[in-house]
Amino acid sequence: MTIINIIKDNELISRQQIADLTGLTPPAITGIIRELIDTGFVKEVGLGQSQGGRKPVNLQFNCSAGYVIGIEVTSQEITVALADLKNIPTCIGRVTVDMKDPAIAVKELIHVIKQVSLNKENREKRIVAIAIAFPGMLNRSEGTVKRAVNLGKMWNGYPLKATLENEFGLPIYIETNSKVAALGEKWYGGGINCENLIYINMGEGISAGIIMGEHIVQGSQGYAGQIGHTVMIEQGTLCNCGNRGCLETVCGIPAIVQKVNAQLPFLADEDPLKKRFNITQEIQISDIVEVALKKESYARDVLRQATHYVALATSHMINLYNPDAVFIGGKLAIVAEFFMEDFHEVIASHTFSEVEDATAIIISKLGADSGVIGACALALKMVLKSPNTDMFDDL
């Protein structure tokens, strides 16, 4: 653990205590602390208890020495948050943007970031990094989009990191939505005490962020966790990825909305969803979720079926990884909450009882904000990380 993180994790600590914890010599500690004080990340705050001799000077992490911006991108929305160097972000905003064309979408993204950083409340704050939770396969070393099946082919190969670094002159970090959401759950949510967890993102797409032994599972190319493209129905509906019957074709928000709209003409006139359509001439996922609160409704049946398939895919993940806990998050997390009893039944019938008994299934309290909160956590981690550590080491 780096010295700055030791100071961050202790309310007050002296130079000698840091030396005792790290094994570094007092002169080495003095030099490092001097640099941290000069950069504003650490401040001296009075005297501590004497153990004989002079009283030591207490050190404290200065969480307002800098701020990070976190962004989550989906096909129709940009979510943005600003956070200091220690605390969970509290000011979270959303902007509706069609993200299908990067030539237009990135201009909007830049505009949103400038709005946050230059508004009256934030313009005096020192922004030190920006991190983006992005829905696609990424080349993290180059900062480019490899493929984003839910955004479209125009994003293939797009140099997102370089474009934003050239615009803002700040470090830009990019990672997939579910992986940063897992990091957010680990840092700020229910996973603080979990060494091994899986985060299932239920949203436009379905994906998983996996932490094993306190490290994010990346895979050889960084593409691990793509459970949304696990085939659940042989020769099923064509998926954006090019395969058929993927989990996303059953459980993703666009798939659910498309299914409901296709079935509307065949619903009874007294069905609450049909009544709503007759008034608004449009059905969105928010309408489906709201109507599903009524237990005997078509909307509830649709969402129950979607949850069943997510639970089935989750059981496979539990069998593979044996986690301490699985967190269900994203925009449709509330749907899983409706059917937790059904969810547990599927898990129980598709896993070893010893594994099932030891795995907690938890609805994330971060809810639909898990991606943007995780993006802030990623930016914060990268700002504070030691130069010789790899991304996501030392969670």
Tab-separated table of C-alpha atoms in Angstrom:
chain	number	residue	atom	x	y	z
A	1	MET	CA	0.000	0.000	0.000
A	2	THR	CA	1.351	3.450	-0.891
A	3	ILE	CA	2.093	6.084	1.756
A	4	ILE	CA	-0.636	8.380	0.512
A	5	ASN	CA	-3.175	5.573	0.924
A	6	ILE	CA	-1.933	4.864	4.454
A	7	ILE	CA	-2.538	8.515	5.322
A	8	LYS	CA	-5.896	8.461	3.521
A	9	ASP	CA	-7.056	5.401	5.473
A	10	ASN	CA	-6.061	6.864	8.850
A	11	GLU	CA	-7.763	9.957	10.191
A	12	LEU	CA	-4.547	11.163	11.856
A	13	ILE	CA	-1.098	9.593	11.652
A	14	SER	CA	2.486	10.658	12.381
A	15	ARG	CA	5.613	10.270	10.287
A	16	GLN	CA	7.008	7.748	12.776
A	17	GLN	CA	3.847	5.644	12.617
A	18	ILE	CA	4.128	5.586	8.817
A	19	ALA	CA	7.771	4.518	9.120
A	20	ASP	CA	6.751	1.712	11.490
A	21	LEU	CA	4.036	0.532	9.058
A	22	THR	CA	6.168	0.668	5.906
A	23	GLY	CA	9.631	-0.189	7.186
A	24	LEU	CA	11.044	2.878	5.448
A	25	THR	CA	13.633	5.035	7.225
A	26	PRO	CA	12.510	8.304	8.859
A	27	PRO	CA	14.563	10.408	6.369
A	28	ALA	CA	12.866	8.640	3.439
A	29	ILE	CA	9.449	9.223	5.000
A	30	THR	CA	10.278	12.893	5.596
A	31	GLY	CA	11.153	13.425	1.947
A	32	ILE	CA	8.002	11.726	0.662
A	33	ILE	CA	5.770	13.619	3.099
A	34	ARG	CA	7.354	16.918	2.097
A	35	GLU	CA	6.439	16.237	-1.523
A	36	LEU	CA	2.866	15.266	-0.595
A	37	ILE	CA	2.472	18.446	1.450
A	38	ASP	CA	3.864	20.545	-1.425
A	39	THR	CA	1.322	19.032	-3.830
A	40	GLY	CA	-1.506	19.640	-1.352
A	41	PHE	CA	-2.538	16.005	-0.875
A	42	VAL	CA	-1.418	15.942	2.776
A	43	LYS	CA	-1.569	18.569	5.499
A	44	GLU	CA	-0.193	18.912	9.014
A	45	VAL	CA	-2.904	19.237	11.674
A	46	GLY	CA	-1.501	19.712	15.146
A	47	LEU	CA	0.394	17.539	17.573
A	48	GLY	CA	-0.158	13.970	18.643
A	49	GLN	CA	0.486	12.127	21.909
A	50	SER	CA	4.104	12.048	23.036
A	51	GLN	CA	5.695	8.654	23.661
A	52	GLY	CA	8.603	10.391	25.364
A	53	GLY	CA	10.342	13.352	23.808
A	54	ARG	CA	8.764	15.840	21.419
A	55	LYS	CA	5.137	15.473	20.424
A	56	PRO	CA	4.785	14.170	16.833
A	57	VAL	CA	3.094	16.273	14.153
A	58	ASN	CA	-0.139	14.692	12.936
A	59	LEU	CA	-0.697	14.247	9.219
A	60	GLN	CA	-4.073	14.162	7.487
A	61	PHE	CA	-5.171	13.387	3.949
A	62	ASN	CA	-6.575	16.485	2.231
A	63	CYS	CA	-9.524	15.088	0.294
A	64	SER	CA	-10.331	18.490	-1.230
A	65	ALA	CA	-6.861	18.863	-2.759
A	66	GLY	CA	-8.312	17.591	-6.012
A	67	TYR	CA	-11.481	16.312	-7.639
A	68	VAL	CA	-12.267	13.649	-10.206
A	69	ILE	CA	-15.018	13.469	-12.804
A	70	GLY	CA	-16.740	10.158	-13.438
A	71	ILE	CA	-18.796	9.472	-16.565
A	72	GLU	CA	-20.989	6.562	-17.583
A	73	VAL	CA	-21.992	6.243	-21.227
A	74	THR	CA	-24.994	4.301	-22.521
A	75	SER	CA	-26.589	4.410	-25.966
A	76	GLN	CA	-28.977	7.239	-25.080
A	77	GLU	CA	-27.520	8.845	-21.975
A	78	ILE	CA	-24.466	10.377	-20.355
A	79	THR	CA	-24.325	10.242	-16.551
A	80	VAL	CA	-21.758	12.499	-14.868
A	81	ALA	CA	-20.536	12.951	-11.298
A	82	LEU	CA	-17.895	14.953	-9.467
A	83	ALA	CA	-16.140	13.549	-6.398
A	84	ASP	CA	-13.400	14.642	-4.035
A	85	LEU	CA	-10.436	12.366	-3.369
A	86	LYS	CA	-12.097	10.299	-0.665
A	87	ASN	CA	-15.883	10.403	-0.528
A	88	ILE	CA	-18.623	8.870	-2.649
A	89	PRO	CA	-19.953	11.356	-5.244
A	90	THR	CA	-23.218	12.980	-4.286
A	91	CYS	CA	-23.963	15.327	-7.200
A	92	ILE	CA	-24.964	13.093	-10.106
A	93	GLY	CA	-26.572	14.397	-13.293
A	94	ARG	CA	-27.937	12.838	-16.479
A	95	VAL	CA	-28.122	14.151	-20.018
A	96	THR	CA	-30.055	12.486	-22.836
A	97	VAL	CA	-27.728	12.068	-25.817
A	98	ASP	CA	-27.800	9.736	-28.819
A	99	MET	CA	-24.358	8.130	-28.583
A	100	LYS	CA	-24.499	6.123	-31.821
A	101	ASP	CA	-22.279	8.485	-33.871
A	102	PRO	CA	-18.969	9.280	-32.116
A	103	ALA	CA	-18.425	12.403	-34.237
A	104	ILE	CA	-21.512	13.916	-32.590
A	105	ALA	CA	-21.508	12.032	-29.296
A	106	VAL	CA	-17.966	12.950	-28.250
A	107	LYS	CA	-18.712	16.650	-28.814
A	108	GLU	CA	-21.662	16.280	-26.466
A	109	LEU	CA	-19.501	14.378	-23.996
A	110	ILE	CA	-16.912	17.171	-24.026
A	111	HIS	CA	-19.683	19.733	-23.546
A	112	VAL	CA	-21.064	17.836	-20.530
A	113	ILE	CA	-17.614	17.618	-18.908
A	114	LYS	CA	-17.030	21.341	-19.431
A	115	GLN	CA	-20.420	22.151	-17.946
A	116	VAL	CA	-19.495	20.273	-14.780
A	117	SER	CA	-15.935	21.566	-14.440
A	118	LEU	CA	-16.638	25.211	-15.348
A	119	ASN	CA	-19.905	25.884	-13.563
A	120	LYS	CA	-19.917	28.453	-10.769
A	121	GLU	CA	-19.758	25.869	-7.986
A	122	ASN	CA	-16.844	23.885	-9.427
A	123	ARG	CA	-14.684	26.283	-11.423
A	124	GLU	CA	-12.258	26.861	-8.527
A	125	LYS	CA	-11.882	23.132	-7.893
A	126	ARG	CA	-8.774	21.356	-9.133
A	127	ILE	CA	-9.836	18.542	-11.489
A	128	VAL	CA	-7.061	15.949	-11.551
A	129	ALA	CA	-8.509	13.100	-13.645
A	130	ILE	CA	-11.518	11.885	-15.620
A	131	ALA	CA	-12.691	8.281	-15.888
A	132	ILE	CA	-15.313	6.863	-18.226
A	133	ALA	CA	-17.424	3.730	-17.851
A	134	PHE	CA	-17.995	2.672	-21.447
A	135	PRO	CA	-20.321	-0.017	-22.862
A	136	GLY	CA	-18.042	-1.994	-25.116
A	137	MET	CA	-14.862	-3.961	-25.656
A	138	LEU	CA	-11.850	-1.723	-25.100
A	139	ASN	CA	-8.161	-1.748	-25.896
A	140	ARG	CA	-7.156	-0.259	-22.550
A	141	SER	CA	-3.456	0.088	-23.409
A	142	GLU	CA	-4.300	2.275	-26.403
A	143	GLY	CA	-7.472	3.816	-24.991
A	144	THR	CA	-9.470	2.872	-28.073
A	145	VAL	CA	-12.851	1.261	-28.547
A	146	LYS	CA	-12.449	-2.195	-30.045
A	147	ARG	CA	-16.169	-2.841	-30.523
A	148	ALA	CA	-19.338	-1.475	-28.940
A	149	VAL	CA	-22.210	-3.640	-30.188
A	150	ASN	CA	-24.923	-1.562	-28.481
A	151	LEU	CA	-23.590	1.735	-29.845
A	152	GLY	CA	-22.802	0.683	-33.391
A	153	LYS	CA	-19.959	0.072	-35.825
A	154	MET	CA	-18.957	3.744	-36.080
A	155	TRP	CA	-17.274	3.415	-32.680
A	156	ASN	CA	-14.983	0.590	-33.805
A	157	GLY	CA	-11.379	1.727	-33.361
A	158	TYR	CA	-12.328	5.164	-32.037
A	159	PRO	CA	-9.448	6.807	-30.044
A	160	LEU	CA	-11.568	7.986	-27.116
A	161	LYS	CA	-8.751	8.373	-24.588
A	162	ALA	CA	-6.484	10.411	-26.887
A	163	THR	CA	-9.366	12.605	-28.051
A	164	LEU	CA	-10.321	13.578	-24.511
A	165	GLU	CA	-6.731	13.955	-23.294
A	166	ASN	CA	-6.047	16.352	-26.161
A	167	GLU	CA	-9.154	18.347	-25.255
A	168	PHE	CA	-8.655	18.592	-21.492
A	169	GLY	CA	-4.942	17.990	-20.860
A	170	LEU	CA	-5.856	15.641	-18.011
A	171	PRO	CA	-5.329	11.920	-17.414
A	172	ILE	CA	-8.256	10.000	-18.933
A	173	TYR	CA	-9.074	6.451	-17.832
A	174	ILE	CA	-11.513	4.213	-19.687
A	175	GLU	CA	-12.967	0.897	-18.579
A	176	THR	CA	-16.098	-1.141	-19.252
A	177	ASN	CA	-19.267	-0.317	-17.305
A	178	SER	CA	-19.551	-3.517	-15.311
A	179	LYS	CA	-15.905	-3.572	-14.246
A	180	VAL	CA	-15.972	-0.051	-12.862
A	181	ALA	CA	-19.348	-0.809	-11.269
A	182	ALA	CA	-17.719	-3.766	-9.499
A	183	LEU	CA	-14.955	-1.430	-8.325
A	184	GLY	CA	-17.567	1.062	-7.098
A	185	GLU	CA	-19.329	-1.735	-5.208
A	186	LYS	CA	-16.020	-2.758	-3.658
A	187	TRP	CA	-15.080	0.774	-2.596
A	188	TYR	CA	-18.392	2.369	-1.725
A	189	GLY	CA	-21.091	-0.305	-1.671
A	190	GLY	CA	-21.813	-3.614	-0.019
A	191	GLY	CA	-18.600	-5.240	-1.229
A	192	ILE	CA	-16.178	-3.416	1.061
A	193	ASN	CA	-15.444	-6.580	3.018
A	194	CYS	CA	-15.623	-9.017	0.065
A	195	GLU	CA	-12.418	-10.365	-1.434
A	196	ASN	CA	-14.351	-12.198	-4.163
A	197	LEU	CA	-17.448	-10.669	-5.702
A	198	ILE	CA	-19.391	-10.549	-8.936
A	199	TYR	CA	-21.345	-7.505	-10.037
A	200	ILE	CA	-24.142	-8.159	-12.549
A	201	ASN	CA	-25.115	-5.080	-14.519
A	202	MET	CA	-28.759	-5.189	-15.650
A	203	GLY	CA	-29.307	-2.363	-18.102
A	204	GLU	CA	-29.304	-1.806	-21.850
A	205	GLY	CA	-26.862	-4.660	-21.967
A	206	ILE	CA	-26.089	-7.391	-19.461
A	207	SER	CA	-22.508	-7.755	-18.258
A	208	ALA	CA	-20.457	-8.780	-15.243
A	209	GLY	CA	-17.588	-7.269	-13.316
A	210	ILE	CA	-15.617	-9.921	-11.432
A	211	ILE	CA	-13.275	-9.350	-8.485
A	212	MET	CA	-11.282	-12.380	-7.350
A	213	GLY	CA	-8.665	-12.135	-4.608
A	214	GLU	CA	-9.236	-8.361	-4.587
A	215	HIS	CA	-8.268	-8.061	-8.265
A	216	ILE	CA	-10.477	-7.327	-11.258
A	217	VAL	CA	-10.604	-10.293	-13.627
A	218	GLN	CA	-9.636	-8.935	-17.053
A	219	GLY	CA	-8.889	-11.970	-19.190
A	220	SER	CA	-6.058	-12.159	-21.726
A	221	GLN	CA	-7.432	-9.273	-23.810
A	222	GLY	CA	-9.434	-7.466	-21.161
A	223	TYR	CA	-12.805	-8.759	-22.370
A	224	ALA	CA	-13.800	-10.953	-19.402
A	225	GLY	CA	-17.347	-10.653	-18.054
A	226	GLN	CA	-19.353	-10.554	-21.296
A	227	ILE	CA	-22.179	-12.687	-19.940
A	228	GLY	CA	-24.728	-10.750	-21.983
A	229	HIS	CA	-23.454	-12.654	-24.997
A	230	THR	CA	-23.790	-16.071	-23.457
A	231	VAL	CA	-26.223	-17.956	-25.684
A	232	MET	CA	-29.337	-18.844	-23.687
A	233	ILE	CA	-31.744	-19.796	-26.500
A	234	GLU	CA	-30.387	-21.781	-29.446
A	235	GLN	CA	-31.315	-20.131	-32.766
A	236	GLY	CA	-33.039	-17.347	-30.851
A	237	THR	CA	-33.364	-13.664	-31.701
A	238	LEU	CA	-30.467	-12.072	-33.597
A	239	CYS	CA	-28.235	-10.106	-31.219
A	240	ASN	CA	-26.302	-6.907	-31.994
A	241	CYS	CA	-23.118	-8.950	-31.630
A	242	GLY	CA	-24.075	-11.129	-34.617
A	243	ASN	CA	-24.953	-14.292	-32.682
A	244	ARG	CA	-28.444	-15.540	-31.870
A	245	GLY	CA	-30.179	-16.102	-28.568
A	246	CYS	CA	-27.768	-14.123	-26.378
A	247	LEU	CA	-28.833	-13.219	-22.845
A	248	GLU	CA	-29.171	-9.574	-23.924
A	249	THR	CA	-31.800	-10.521	-26.507
A	250	VAL	CA	-34.015	-11.652	-23.636
A	251	CYS	CA	-33.062	-9.418	-20.718
A	252	GLY	CA	-31.580	-6.179	-22.035
A	253	ILE	CA	-33.758	-3.066	-21.842
A	254	PRO	CA	-34.112	-2.682	-25.651
A	255	ALA	CA	-35.130	-6.361	-25.963
A	256	ILE	CA	-37.763	-6.052	-23.230
A	257	VAL	CA	-39.230	-2.870	-24.713
A	258	GLN	CA	-39.279	-4.382	-28.211
A	259	LYS	CA	-41.018	-7.532	-26.977
A	260	VAL	CA	-43.684	-5.587	-25.111
A	261	ASN	CA	-44.414	-3.292	-28.051
A	262	ALA	CA	-44.734	-6.276	-30.360
A	263	GLN	CA	-47.257	-7.909	-28.007
A	264	LEU	CA	-49.349	-4.797	-27.281
A	265	PRO	CA	-51.874	-5.383	-30.093
A	266	PHE	CA	-52.672	-8.803	-28.619
A	267	LEU	CA	-53.210	-7.654	-25.035
A	268	ALA	CA	-56.668	-7.219	-23.579
A	269	ASP	CA	-57.934	-3.640	-23.613
A	270	GLU	CA	-58.135	-3.642	-19.810
A	271	ASP	CA	-54.434	-4.494	-19.417
A	272	PRO	CA	-52.810	-1.498	-17.644
A	273	LEU	CA	-49.928	-1.405	-20.113
A	274	LYS	CA	-52.322	-1.397	-23.066
A	275	LYS	CA	-54.319	1.415	-21.435
A	276	ARG	CA	-51.148	3.447	-20.969
A	277	PHE	CA	-50.148	2.918	-24.599
A	278	ASN	CA	-53.576	4.049	-25.805
A	279	ILE	CA	-52.978	7.352	-24.000
A	280	THR	CA	-49.290	7.987	-24.705
A	281	GLN	CA	-48.800	5.978	-27.934
A	282	GLU	CA	-45.431	4.940	-26.521
A	283	ILE	CA	-44.161	2.394	-24.033
A	284	GLN	CA	-40.770	2.780	-22.371
A	285	ILE	CA	-38.971	0.625	-19.823
A	286	SER	CA	-40.087	2.956	-17.018
A	287	ASP	CA	-43.720	2.245	-17.953
A	288	ILE	CA	-43.121	-1.510	-17.899
A	289	VAL	CA	-41.421	-1.387	-14.496
A	290	GLU	CA	-44.148	0.817	-13.020
A	291	VAL	CA	-46.987	-1.365	-14.279
A	292	ALA	CA	-45.135	-4.473	-13.067
A	293	LEU	CA	-45.788	-3.321	-9.505
A	294	LYS	CA	-49.249	-4.838	-10.071
A	295	LYS	CA	-48.759	-8.529	-9.400
A	296	GLU	CA	-51.236	-9.848	-11.952
A	297	SER	CA	-50.032	-8.040	-15.056
A	298	TYR	CA	-48.430	-8.845	-18.378
A	299	ALA	CA	-45.579	-6.436	-17.573
A	300	ARG	CA	-44.738	-8.372	-14.440
A	301	ASP	CA	-44.702	-11.671	-16.348
A	302	VAL	CA	-42.272	-10.219	-18.909
A	303	LEU	CA	-39.919	-8.970	-16.232
A	304	ARG	CA	-40.175	-12.223	-14.290
A	305	GLN	CA	-39.055	-14.128	-17.383
A	306	ALA	CA	-36.136	-11.731	-17.937
A	307	THR	CA	-35.074	-12.094	-14.316
A	308	HIS	CA	-35.222	-15.881	-14.642
A	309	TYR	CA	-32.649	-15.836	-17.442
A	310	VAL	CA	-30.381	-13.411	-15.552
A	311	ALA	CA	-30.576	-15.726	-12.540
A	312	LEU	CA	-29.691	-18.690	-14.737
A	313	ALA	CA	-26.632	-16.877	-16.115
A	314	THR	CA	-25.712	-15.817	-12.578
A	315	SER	CA	-25.804	-19.446	-11.429
A	316	HIS	CA	-23.222	-20.243	-14.107
A	317	MET	CA	-21.010	-17.432	-12.819
A	318	ILE	CA	-21.347	-18.709	-9.254
A	319	ASN	CA	-20.351	-22.224	-10.353
A	320	LEU	CA	-17.326	-20.850	-12.185
A	321	TYR	CA	-16.038	-18.353	-9.613
A	322	ASN	CA	-17.415	-19.322	-6.171
A	323	PRO	CA	-17.743	-15.682	-4.997
A	324	ASP	CA	-18.520	-14.392	-1.516
A	325	ALA	CA	-21.364	-12.322	-2.947
A	326	VAL	CA	-23.168	-11.414	-6.155
A	327	PHE	CA	-24.432	-7.850	-6.449
A	328	ILE	CA	-27.274	-7.069	-8.845
A	329	GLY	CA	-27.166	-3.489	-10.088
A	330	GLY	CA	-27.933	-1.195	-12.998
A	331	LYS	CA	-31.158	0.368	-14.204
A	332	LEU	CA	-33.105	-2.895	-13.901
A	333	ALA	CA	-31.850	-3.863	-10.450
A	334	ILE	CA	-35.262	-2.954	-9.058
A	335	VAL	CA	-36.745	-5.664	-11.303
A	336	ALA	CA	-34.570	-8.339	-9.682
A	337	GLU	CA	-35.746	-7.008	-6.330
A	338	PHE	CA	-39.356	-7.816	-7.341
A	339	PHE	CA	-38.407	-11.451	-7.899
A	340	MET	CA	-35.681	-12.230	-5.362
A	341	GLU	CA	-37.487	-15.365	-4.213
A	342	ASP	CA	-37.575	-16.645	-7.804
A	343	PHE	CA	-33.945	-15.577	-8.260
A	344	HIS	CA	-32.833	-17.608	-5.240
A	345	GLU	CA	-34.808	-20.640	-6.432
A	346	VAL	CA	-33.000	-20.630	-9.781
A	347	ILE	CA	-29.609	-20.267	-8.074
A	348	ALA	CA	-30.424	-23.085	-5.653
A	349	SER	CA	-31.493	-25.458	-8.442
A	350	HIS	CA	-28.428	-24.804	-10.636
A	351	THR	CA	-25.516	-24.719	-8.184
A	352	PHE	CA	-24.013	-27.003	-5.539
A	353	SER	CA	-25.776	-26.424	-2.234
A	354	GLU	CA	-22.430	-25.824	-0.516
A	355	VAL	CA	-21.656	-23.001	-2.965
A	356	GLU	CA	-25.173	-21.591	-2.979
A	357	ASP	CA	-25.309	-21.476	0.826
A	358	ALA	CA	-22.030	-19.533	0.963
A	359	THR	CA	-22.983	-16.951	-1.710
A	360	ALA	CA	-24.952	-13.854	-0.779
A	361	ILE	CA	-27.232	-12.448	-3.507
A	362	ILE	CA	-27.598	-8.721	-2.897
A	363	ILE	CA	-29.349	-5.869	-4.693
A	364	SER	CA	-26.774	-3.106	-5.004
A	365	LYS	CA	-27.613	-0.011	-2.993
A	366	LEU	CA	-25.744	2.030	-5.603
A	367	GLY	CA	-28.621	1.260	-7.973
A	368	ALA	CA	-28.557	2.880	-11.407
A	369	ASP	CA	-25.619	5.073	-10.328
A	370	SER	CA	-23.179	2.203	-9.849
A	371	GLY	CA	-21.401	2.836	-13.165
A	372	VAL	CA	-20.734	6.529	-12.636
A	373	ILE	CA	-19.785	5.966	-8.980
A	374	GLY	CA	-17.391	3.253	-10.127
A	375	ALA	CA	-15.935	5.629	-12.715
A	376	CYS	CA	-15.150	8.101	-9.922
A	377	ALA	CA	-13.567	5.253	-7.953
A	378	LEU	CA	-11.424	4.313	-10.957
A	379	ALA	CA	-10.223	7.904	-11.429
A	380	LEU	CA	-9.488	8.191	-7.715
A	381	LYS	CA	-7.607	4.897	-7.674
A	382	MET	CA	-5.451	5.895	-10.611
A	383	VAL	CA	-4.662	9.297	-9.104
A	384	LEU	CA	-3.570	7.733	-5.818
A	385	LYS	CA	-1.943	4.558	-7.103
A	386	SER	CA	1.752	3.855	-6.829
A	387	PRO	CA	3.672	4.322	-10.117
A	388	ASN	CA	4.779	0.672	-10.162
A	389	THR	CA	1.336	-0.893	-9.745
A	390	ASP	CA	-0.900	-2.129	-12.490
A	391	MET	CA	-4.464	-0.993	-13.013
A	392	PHE	CA	-6.814	-2.360	-10.386
A	393	ASP	CA	-4.008	-3.753	-8.208
A	394	ASP	CA	-4.228	-3.184	-4.451
A	395	LEU	CA	-7.999	-2.763	-4.314
